[in-house]
């Protein structure tokens, strides 16, 4: 097929039912980009000989060097089948786990996906991830089983064995899809039953028994699974250029054998065989030991082709095959020394992979007009908001989504999934175009004139009179300056928004609203009705008005300029960098909701501090990091309290790419990156039963520990008492307040629950903040239900005597008011408003009063949990219970405290003060307004909660928490990766060696059926993961490659403060020990990086300590 013109593509963009938006998803190295090359070659964009070698959609240099895709890139293809012309917007996505955020951006813009699976490796970890991503976005997948040539050439399977192997792969893929479907059906069923149960209890009917499998039997899942006879599976070898669906062979054989193609379609895949005598297709090939129809009619032909061309190189047989198939093969291909060239020349004509895949895509995948109502509601429901709770104007937009119309009246709705950087040379307006004859003549004339001027200037320079030289020199200077500015302009990075139009027609120069991810469509109700982006409107948070600068058709490495893009198409939008950071929704209607955020599988965990080699180039680095943050959907850029510029990435490969981009594209300066900053957490545990050498801790030792605590008591500063139970009592320096705090380890389930519900805790905090300021915050019913469920789970996990009533007594969560630590109010006789106020607003409860300085206690707790005593890392899974809090406020002292602020007098123990939520964020003006309000409530007198005394109380609370933490057994928590490694049996031992050397722990090992591959699942500390992938590849000669994904935090069992006492312990952990204390090593490394004191022996002048006699 020839090269498609731009006009043709623009014409096809207007036919929405004939558009297919799809992405290629797979595990790393399963052949996505090679398959994309074959599809691109079918449009004449690249040569079919180069397909698979060129990797056209991998346009970055590092992608070509590493041989993996690192970014998703789109291309528009034209395909004709069954008399209809289709426009296929194809997006190639990465398979490496570090770049799974790019997969999310691609999947959101598509209606379908081609899932590619390697015929040898089968379903791999990332295959499961991409299938889940496709499922979550409600897009329909089709399957391509690629690299079938490896079954013939590498594994040397017979056609019968290959058929069994392919069946198993299909079963594996369908098992993944089936498990996703089952979980969804059971969730829906559970919701329905919960509603039914509640209605039953209201009606007072008797008990009812529920059958959980009923939902599965009723739901139709026939269109869900992959099966060749359903036409949604293609068998291919993209590198050799061939691929087929059963449909093609059914058509072929129906003419030869005289059997209807519909019959062949049903029987070509399955347990059917051909009875040659009766000339009938019969069932039961396996039981009768016959060759299945698929082996006999399909695989045997391909196997004999490979045998003749590649294995035996039988020229006569090849020529016979070519003539019988009616193909034309060039004589240079027949003479070529590499048999693969001849093979791809024959196969690409006989069974072209592009034809098989594209015809399947056009038949099986939906057009943009067929978008399901369920998917629309999912896209429009932001956060925990249900679709029903959105404003009416917003709900009306659902019709525009479903109609997918390109009328003038239809509202424009566009979703931008990511921003990508483009060199200004690559923009269509800056490309060199061929000159016309007139322009060539004009340029020739200009060159002649310049030459003549230069000669005249030279002659005048030779003559005396220097004044006349000035003009040409000035001209040269201005020309040089203009060239310099032009070069700078050329080097500037431009950002193009990667987007899709869901409704209406987007035109160049059109005024639109850009809605950020946090935009609330209910705010649009305040705007005048029927307003557009061109009107002058009041400012609304997270909404901006802008003009569409330029529209581009994405053609792989190139961009083509467009004037308008109708609904259902994928496009690039220029000039949006000022308005969009990473993703946004663009619309002409302000009542359009922002789309739900993208589902990112990988969480950024690897941090490095970045600085320029030359300090004067700091502004360039800051600008470069800002551009990098915008260009990469997963990278994060932070400035820490220490002033370090920190880059957070998803893994080692991702980090390398980000640093290369900073150096070469965005900052264009030399930079130096620190060693990776590994995050840790600090926690306390229950007293251990065994010591470091796994010996039981007897009574004597416990007694010794108590004596040790008494000895340590003398070490504490004045005003700090620690009793044997771990209760720390601390008095403020002015002796006016005493705080008693105890640290208790939280159960693991509770910590996990707090981590998973950060957003809910944030909402609760916001509600409490509004309540304190006598305002109300509207929370929709769904969120309230979630909060209620969260509270019930907390209560069920906090069982036992010491946790009785703890959930109701929660004072605050920390750090940053939403972390995995709890502050408990165990002060006798103090009943403060609950953190669960949002659930209790319907019930009229008696007004609980807040004591003065309540906020100072909470702020001290926030500070203590933000940086722990071990190595200033955040705490995790710790509960601080405030058991005593005595205040001896005398009137003169309170008065003294408030003199600095506004000389209010205060009376002791006035408890009805309303105060703001965070002392650190409250400035002086809000503080004084708060005071004056509460002062009025208290009949003109109150304690000053923002004076020097509050600061003393914050510091005292923070110190008390730290001492309470140190009174318990302390432990470090390390971030852990789950590591999945596929390896063959012969390198298994080396993989285990590398894992054990890096503190890894193997969870399970299973053999893949039908192959000699093992899948090893292990956990590995993030701290030990740097260089892990390279080491495994080196040790196994490239036969094993790991996939690392951040999983959880795990307590390191060894005590960092433990000192060996017995001889045996000295042997194990002494100064010349064979195993070092891992936790201590990590803790000291962090302390050293932060510039804190590290207790270690430093050897100075080592040569003076050497005993020469020993070395003779």
Short mmCIF file of N, CA and C in Angstrom, two decimals, residues 405-540:
data_model
loop_
_atom_site.label_atom_id
_atom_site.label_comp_id
_atom_site.label_asym_id
_atom_site.label_seq_id
_atom_site.Cartn_x
_atom_site.Cartn_y
_atom_site.Cartn_z
N UNK A 405 -20.70 13.55 18.71
CA UNK A 405 -21.03 14.25 17.47
C UNK A 405 -20.05 15.40 17.21
N UNK A 406 -19.92 15.72 15.90
CA UNK A 406 -19.00 16.80 15.50
C UNK A 406 -19.80 18.02 15.04
N UNK A 407 -21.02 18.22 15.63
CA UNK A 407 -21.84 19.39 15.25
C UNK A 407 -21.23 20.66 15.80
N UNK A 408 -21.71 21.78 15.26
CA UNK A 408 -21.26 23.09 15.75
C UNK A 408 -21.73 23.30 17.18
N UNK A 409 -22.94 22.76 17.49
CA UNK A 409 -23.54 23.01 18.81
C UNK A 409 -22.94 22.13 19.90
N UNK A 410 -22.33 20.99 19.49
CA UNK A 410 -21.80 20.05 20.50
C UNK A 410 -20.67 20.69 21.29
N UNK A 411 -20.68 20.51 22.64
CA UNK A 411 -19.58 21.10 23.44
C UNK A 411 -18.27 20.38 23.14
N UNK A 412 -17.18 21.13 23.14
CA UNK A 412 -15.87 20.50 22.91
C UNK A 412 -15.37 19.93 24.24
N UNK A 413 -15.04 18.63 24.26
CA UNK A 413 -14.46 18.01 25.45
C UNK A 413 -13.20 17.27 25.00
N UNK A 414 -12.07 17.66 25.56
CA UNK A 414 -10.78 17.06 25.19
C UNK A 414 -10.07 16.66 26.48
N UNK A 415 -9.43 15.49 26.47
CA UNK A 415 -8.62 15.11 27.64
C UNK A 415 -7.15 15.07 27.24
N UNK A 416 -6.31 15.78 28.01
CA UNK A 416 -4.87 15.77 27.79
C UNK A 416 -4.26 14.80 28.80
N UNK A 417 -3.64 13.70 28.30
CA UNK A 417 -3.13 12.69 29.25
C UNK A 417 -1.69 12.96 29.65
N UNK A 418 -0.93 13.67 28.80
CA UNK A 418 0.45 14.01 29.20
C UNK A 418 0.97 15.12 28.29
N UNK A 419 2.05 15.75 28.75
CA UNK A 419 2.75 16.75 27.94
C UNK A 419 4.07 16.13 27.50
N UNK A 420 4.42 16.30 26.20
CA UNK A 420 5.75 15.80 25.81
C UNK A 420 6.52 16.90 25.10
N UNK A 421 7.84 16.86 25.34
CA UNK A 421 8.71 17.93 24.82
C UNK A 421 9.10 17.62 23.38
N UNK A 422 9.12 18.68 22.55
CA UNK A 422 9.48 18.54 21.15
C UNK A 422 10.52 19.61 20.83
N UNK A 423 11.55 19.22 20.09
CA UNK A 423 12.55 20.19 19.65
C UNK A 423 11.89 21.16 18.69
N UNK A 424 12.25 22.45 18.76
CA UNK A 424 11.58 23.41 17.88
C UNK A 424 11.84 23.10 16.41
N UNK A 425 12.95 22.38 16.12
CA UNK A 425 13.22 22.03 14.71
C UNK A 425 12.18 21.03 14.19
N UNK A 426 11.60 20.24 15.11
CA UNK A 426 10.65 19.20 14.69
C UNK A 426 9.25 19.75 14.42
N UNK A 427 9.00 21.01 14.83
CA UNK A 427 7.66 21.59 14.61
C UNK A 427 7.45 21.82 13.11
N UNK A 428 6.24 21.54 12.59
CA UNK A 428 6.02 21.65 11.14
C UNK A 428 6.30 23.06 10.60
N UNK A 429 5.99 24.11 11.41
CA UNK A 429 6.19 25.47 10.90
C UNK A 429 7.68 25.81 10.73
N UNK A 430 8.56 25.05 11.41
CA UNK A 430 10.01 25.33 11.31
C UNK A 430 10.72 24.42 10.33
N UNK A 431 9.97 23.51 9.69
CA UNK A 431 10.62 22.57 8.78
C UNK A 431 10.99 23.26 7.48
N UNK A 432 12.07 22.80 6.86
CA UNK A 432 12.47 23.36 5.57
C UNK A 432 11.56 22.79 4.49
N UNK A 433 10.98 23.69 3.68
CA UNK A 433 10.14 23.19 2.59
C UNK A 433 10.88 23.41 1.27
N UNK A 434 10.57 22.64 0.23
CA UNK A 434 11.26 22.82 -1.05
C UNK A 434 10.98 24.20 -1.65
N UNK A 435 12.00 24.84 -2.21
CA UNK A 435 11.85 26.20 -2.76
C UNK A 435 11.27 26.14 -4.17
N UNK A 436 10.49 27.18 -4.50
CA UNK A 436 9.96 27.29 -5.88
C UNK A 436 11.05 27.92 -6.76
N UNK A 437 10.84 27.88 -8.08
CA UNK A 437 11.83 28.44 -9.03
C UNK A 437 12.04 29.93 -8.78
N UNK A 438 10.91 30.66 -8.53
CA UNK A 438 11.02 32.12 -8.30
C UNK A 438 11.89 32.41 -7.08
N UNK A 439 11.66 31.62 -5.98
CA UNK A 439 12.44 31.83 -4.75
C UNK A 439 13.92 31.55 -4.97
N UNK A 440 14.22 30.53 -5.79
CA UNK A 440 15.62 30.20 -6.08
C UNK A 440 16.28 31.37 -6.83
N UNK A 441 15.55 31.92 -7.83
CA UNK A 441 16.08 33.06 -8.62
C UNK A 441 16.31 34.27 -7.72
N UNK A 442 15.35 34.49 -6.81
CA UNK A 442 15.43 35.64 -5.88
C UNK A 442 16.66 35.51 -4.98
N UNK A 443 16.87 34.30 -4.45
CA UNK A 443 18.02 34.07 -3.57
C UNK A 443 19.35 34.25 -4.32
N UNK A 444 19.34 33.80 -5.59
CA UNK A 444 20.56 33.95 -6.38
C UNK A 444 20.91 35.42 -6.54
N UNK A 445 19.87 36.24 -6.80
CA UNK A 445 20.07 37.68 -6.98
C UNK A 445 20.61 38.32 -5.69
N UNK A 446 20.03 37.92 -4.54
CA UNK A 446 20.48 38.46 -3.24
C UNK A 446 21.94 38.10 -2.97
N UNK A 447 22.33 36.87 -3.31
CA UNK A 447 23.72 36.43 -3.10
C UNK A 447 24.67 37.26 -3.96
N UNK A 448 24.25 37.53 -5.22
CA UNK A 448 25.08 38.35 -6.11
C UNK A 448 25.30 39.74 -5.52
N UNK A 449 24.19 40.34 -5.01
CA UNK A 449 24.28 41.70 -4.44
C UNK A 449 25.24 41.71 -3.25
N UNK A 450 25.12 40.69 -2.37
CA UNK A 450 26.00 40.64 -1.20
C UNK A 450 27.47 40.53 -1.61
N UNK A 451 27.72 39.73 -2.65
CA UNK A 451 29.08 39.54 -3.14
C UNK A 451 29.66 40.86 -3.65
N UNK A 452 28.82 41.58 -4.41
CA UNK A 452 29.26 42.87 -4.98
C UNK A 452 29.57 43.86 -3.86
N UNK A 453 28.69 43.90 -2.82
CA UNK A 453 28.91 44.81 -1.68
C UNK A 453 30.22 44.48 -0.96
N UNK A 454 30.47 43.17 -0.79
CA UNK A 454 31.68 42.75 -0.08
C UNK A 454 32.94 43.20 -0.84
N UNK A 455 32.88 43.06 -2.19
CA UNK A 455 34.04 43.47 -3.01
C UNK A 455 34.27 44.97 -2.90
N UNK A 456 33.15 45.75 -2.94
CA UNK A 456 33.25 47.21 -2.84
C UNK A 456 33.85 47.60 -1.49
N UNK A 457 33.43 46.90 -0.42
CA UNK A 457 33.93 47.20 0.92
C UNK A 457 35.42 46.93 1.01
N UNK A 458 35.86 45.81 0.38
CA UNK A 458 37.29 45.49 0.39
C UNK A 458 38.14 46.55 -0.31
N UNK A 459 37.60 47.06 -1.44
CA UNK A 459 38.33 48.08 -2.21
C UNK A 459 38.45 49.36 -1.39
N UNK A 460 37.33 49.75 -0.74
CA UNK A 460 37.35 50.99 0.05
C UNK A 460 38.25 50.84 1.27
N UNK A 461 38.40 49.62 1.77
CA UNK A 461 39.27 49.40 2.94
C UNK A 461 40.73 49.61 2.56
N UNK A 462 41.04 49.25 1.32
CA UNK A 462 42.43 49.43 0.87
C UNK A 462 42.78 50.91 0.73
N UNK A 463 41.79 51.73 0.26
CA UNK A 463 42.03 53.18 0.13
C UNK A 463 42.05 53.80 1.53
N UNK A 464 42.71 55.03 1.69
CA UNK A 464 42.73 55.67 3.02
C UNK A 464 41.31 56.00 3.49
N UNK A 465 40.97 56.75 4.39
CA UNK A 465 39.60 57.11 4.84
C UNK A 465 38.92 55.92 5.51
N UNK A 466 39.11 55.79 6.80
CA UNK A 466 38.59 54.60 7.50
C UNK A 466 37.12 54.70 7.86
N UNK A 467 36.53 55.91 7.76
CA UNK A 467 35.14 56.10 8.22
C UNK A 467 34.14 55.26 7.48
N UNK A 468 34.45 54.97 6.20
CA UNK A 468 33.47 54.24 5.40
C UNK A 468 33.40 52.74 5.73
N UNK A 469 34.33 52.26 6.59
CA UNK A 469 34.32 50.82 6.93
C UNK A 469 33.24 50.51 7.97
N UNK A 470 32.85 51.54 8.70
CA UNK A 470 31.97 51.30 9.86
C UNK A 470 30.67 50.59 9.49
N UNK A 471 30.06 50.98 8.36
CA UNK A 471 28.74 50.44 8.03
C UNK A 471 28.76 48.92 7.83
N UNK A 472 29.68 48.38 6.97
CA UNK A 472 29.68 46.93 6.81
C UNK A 472 29.94 46.19 8.13
N UNK A 473 30.86 46.76 8.99
CA UNK A 473 31.16 46.09 10.28
C UNK A 473 29.91 46.03 11.14
N UNK A 474 29.18 47.16 11.22
CA UNK A 474 27.93 47.20 12.02
C UNK A 474 26.94 46.17 11.52
N UNK A 475 26.88 46.09 10.16
CA UNK A 475 25.93 45.13 9.59
C UNK A 475 26.31 43.70 10.00
N UNK A 476 27.64 43.42 9.94
CA UNK A 476 28.11 42.08 10.33
C UNK A 476 27.73 41.77 11.78
N UNK A 477 27.91 42.80 12.67
CA UNK A 477 27.60 42.58 14.10
C UNK A 477 26.11 42.29 14.27
N UNK A 478 25.26 43.10 13.63
CA UNK A 478 23.80 42.89 13.79
C UNK A 478 23.40 41.52 13.22
N UNK A 479 24.03 41.13 12.07
CA UNK A 479 23.72 39.81 11.50
C UNK A 479 24.11 38.70 12.48
N UNK A 480 25.32 38.83 13.09
CA UNK A 480 25.79 37.81 14.05
C UNK A 480 24.84 37.70 15.24
N UNK A 481 24.37 38.88 15.73
CA UNK A 481 23.45 38.87 16.88
C UNK A 481 22.14 38.20 16.51
N UNK A 482 21.62 38.52 15.30
CA UNK A 482 20.34 37.92 14.90
C UNK A 482 20.47 36.40 14.75
N UNK A 483 21.65 35.94 14.23
CA UNK A 483 21.89 34.50 14.10
C UNK A 483 21.89 33.85 15.48
N UNK A 484 22.55 34.53 16.47
CA UNK A 484 22.64 33.99 17.83
C UNK A 484 21.25 33.83 18.44
N UNK A 485 20.41 34.88 18.31
CA UNK A 485 19.05 34.79 18.89
C UNK A 485 18.24 33.70 18.18
N UNK A 486 18.45 33.57 16.85
CA UNK A 486 17.72 32.53 16.11
C UNK A 486 18.11 31.14 16.61
N UNK A 487 19.44 30.95 16.88
CA UNK A 487 19.91 29.65 17.38
C UNK A 487 19.31 29.35 18.74
N UNK A 488 19.27 30.41 19.62
CA UNK A 488 18.67 30.22 20.95
C UNK A 488 17.21 29.82 20.83
N UNK A 489 16.52 30.47 19.89
CA UNK A 489 15.09 30.18 19.67
C UNK A 489 14.92 28.74 19.20
N UNK A 490 15.86 28.30 18.33
CA UNK A 490 15.81 26.93 17.80
C UNK A 490 15.98 25.90 18.90
N UNK A 491 16.85 26.20 19.85
CA UNK A 491 17.16 25.24 20.91
C UNK A 491 16.06 25.15 21.96
N UNK A 492 15.11 26.07 21.94
CA UNK A 492 14.07 26.11 22.97
C UNK A 492 13.17 24.88 22.85
N UNK A 493 12.81 24.29 24.01
CA UNK A 493 11.93 23.11 24.00
C UNK A 493 10.48 23.59 23.93
N UNK A 494 9.71 22.98 23.05
CA UNK A 494 8.28 23.27 22.98
C UNK A 494 7.53 22.07 23.53
N UNK A 495 6.42 22.34 24.19
CA UNK A 495 5.62 21.23 24.73
C UNK A 495 4.37 21.04 23.89
N UNK A 496 4.10 19.77 23.60
CA UNK A 496 2.87 19.43 22.86
C UNK A 496 2.03 18.57 23.79
N UNK A 497 0.73 18.88 23.88
CA UNK A 497 -0.18 18.11 24.74
C UNK A 497 -0.67 16.90 23.95
N UNK A 498 -0.56 15.72 24.55
CA UNK A 498 -0.98 14.45 23.94
C UNK A 498 -2.43 14.25 24.35
N UNK A 499 -3.37 14.35 23.40
CA UNK A 499 -4.78 14.45 23.80
C UNK A 499 -5.70 13.70 22.86
N UNK A 500 -6.96 13.63 23.28
CA UNK A 500 -8.01 13.04 22.42
C UNK A 500 -9.29 13.87 22.55
N UNK A 501 -9.97 14.05 21.44
CA UNK A 501 -11.24 14.79 21.44
C UNK A 501 -12.36 13.79 21.71
N UNK A 502 -13.15 14.05 22.75
CA UNK A 502 -14.27 13.15 23.09
C UNK A 502 -15.60 13.66 22.55
N UNK A 503 -15.68 14.98 22.28
CA UNK A 503 -16.94 15.53 21.76
C UNK A 503 -16.63 16.85 21.05
N UNK A 504 -17.41 17.19 20.02
CA UNK A 504 -17.26 18.47 19.33
C UNK A 504 -16.08 18.48 18.38
N UNK A 505 -15.76 19.69 17.88
CA UNK A 505 -14.63 19.87 16.96
C UNK A 505 -13.70 20.92 17.56
N UNK A 506 -12.45 20.55 17.75
CA UNK A 506 -11.46 21.49 18.30
C UNK A 506 -10.80 22.22 17.13
N UNK A 507 -10.83 23.57 17.18
CA UNK A 507 -10.28 24.36 16.06
C UNK A 507 -9.12 25.21 16.53
N UNK A 508 -8.25 25.51 15.59
CA UNK A 508 -7.10 26.38 15.86
C UNK A 508 -7.63 27.77 16.16
N UNK A 509 -7.09 28.42 17.20
CA UNK A 509 -7.51 29.78 17.55
C UNK A 509 -8.77 29.83 18.39
N UNK A 510 -9.33 28.66 18.77
CA UNK A 510 -10.56 28.60 19.56
C UNK A 510 -10.27 28.93 21.02
N UNK A 511 -11.19 29.63 21.69
CA UNK A 511 -11.05 29.93 23.12
C UNK A 511 -11.67 28.78 23.92
N UNK A 512 -10.91 28.24 24.86
CA UNK A 512 -11.41 27.10 25.64
C UNK A 512 -11.08 27.27 27.12
N UNK A 513 -11.77 26.49 27.96
CA UNK A 513 -11.45 26.43 29.40
C UNK A 513 -10.48 25.27 29.62
N UNK A 514 -9.44 25.50 30.41
CA UNK A 514 -8.54 24.41 30.81
C UNK A 514 -8.85 24.10 32.26
N UNK A 515 -9.33 22.89 32.51
CA UNK A 515 -9.77 22.50 33.86
C UNK A 515 -8.73 21.59 34.50
N UNK A 516 -8.19 22.01 35.63
CA UNK A 516 -7.17 21.21 36.33
C UNK A 516 -7.79 20.01 37.00
N UNK A 517 -6.97 19.04 37.44
CA UNK A 517 -7.50 17.81 38.06
C UNK A 517 -8.33 18.06 39.31
N UNK A 518 -8.13 19.23 40.01
CA UNK A 518 -8.87 19.49 41.25
C UNK A 518 -10.08 20.41 41.03
N UNK A 519 -10.41 20.71 39.78
CA UNK A 519 -11.52 21.62 39.49
C UNK A 519 -12.85 21.01 39.94
N UNK A 520 -13.72 21.85 40.50
CA UNK A 520 -15.04 21.39 40.95
C UNK A 520 -16.10 21.95 40.02
N UNK A 521 -16.82 21.08 39.24
CA UNK A 521 -17.80 21.61 38.27
C UNK A 521 -18.96 22.37 38.92
N UNK A 522 -19.20 22.14 40.23
CA UNK A 522 -20.30 22.85 40.88
C UNK A 522 -20.02 24.36 40.95
N UNK A 523 -18.73 24.73 40.86
CA UNK A 523 -18.37 26.16 40.87
C UNK A 523 -18.87 26.86 39.61
N UNK A 524 -19.10 26.08 38.54
CA UNK A 524 -19.55 26.67 37.27
C UNK A 524 -20.96 27.21 37.40
N UNK A 525 -21.71 26.75 38.42
CA UNK A 525 -23.09 27.23 38.60
C UNK A 525 -23.11 28.72 38.94
N UNK A 526 -21.99 29.20 39.54
CA UNK A 526 -21.94 30.63 39.90
C UNK A 526 -21.70 31.51 38.68
N UNK A 527 -21.13 30.92 37.62
CA UNK A 527 -20.83 31.71 36.42
C UNK A 527 -22.12 32.00 35.68
N UNK A 528 -22.18 33.12 34.89
CA UNK A 528 -23.40 33.41 34.12
C UNK A 528 -23.71 32.27 33.15
N UNK A 529 -25.02 32.01 32.95
CA UNK A 529 -25.42 30.88 32.11
C UNK A 529 -25.04 31.15 30.65
N UNK A 530 -24.59 30.09 29.97
CA UNK A 530 -24.23 30.22 28.55
C UNK A 530 -22.95 30.97 28.30
N UNK A 531 -22.12 31.13 29.34
CA UNK A 531 -20.87 31.87 29.16
C UNK A 531 -19.86 31.01 28.40
N UNK A 532 -18.94 31.66 27.72
CA UNK A 532 -17.90 30.92 26.99
C UNK A 532 -16.54 31.41 27.45
N UNK A 533 -15.48 30.75 26.97
CA UNK A 533 -14.12 31.10 27.39
C UNK A 533 -13.71 32.48 26.87
N UNK A 534 -14.43 32.98 25.85
CA UNK A 534 -14.07 34.29 25.28
C UNK A 534 -14.56 35.44 26.18
N UNK A 535 -15.57 35.17 27.06
CA UNK A 535 -16.11 36.23 27.93
C UNK A 535 -15.12 36.55 29.05
N UNK A 536 -15.32 37.75 29.63
CA UNK A 536 -14.53 38.12 30.82
C UNK A 536 -15.26 37.54 32.03
N UNK A 537 -14.63 36.60 32.71
CA UNK A 537 -15.30 35.88 33.80
C UNK A 537 -14.52 36.05 35.10
N UNK A 538 -15.22 35.95 36.25
CA UNK A 538 -14.47 35.98 37.53
C UNK A 538 -13.57 34.76 37.63
N UNK A 539 -12.49 34.87 38.40
CA UNK A 539 -11.54 33.75 38.47
C UNK A 539 -12.14 32.61 39.31
N UNK A 540 -11.98 31.40 38.81
CA UNK A 540 -12.47 30.19 39.48
C UNK A 540 -11.24 29.32 39.74
#
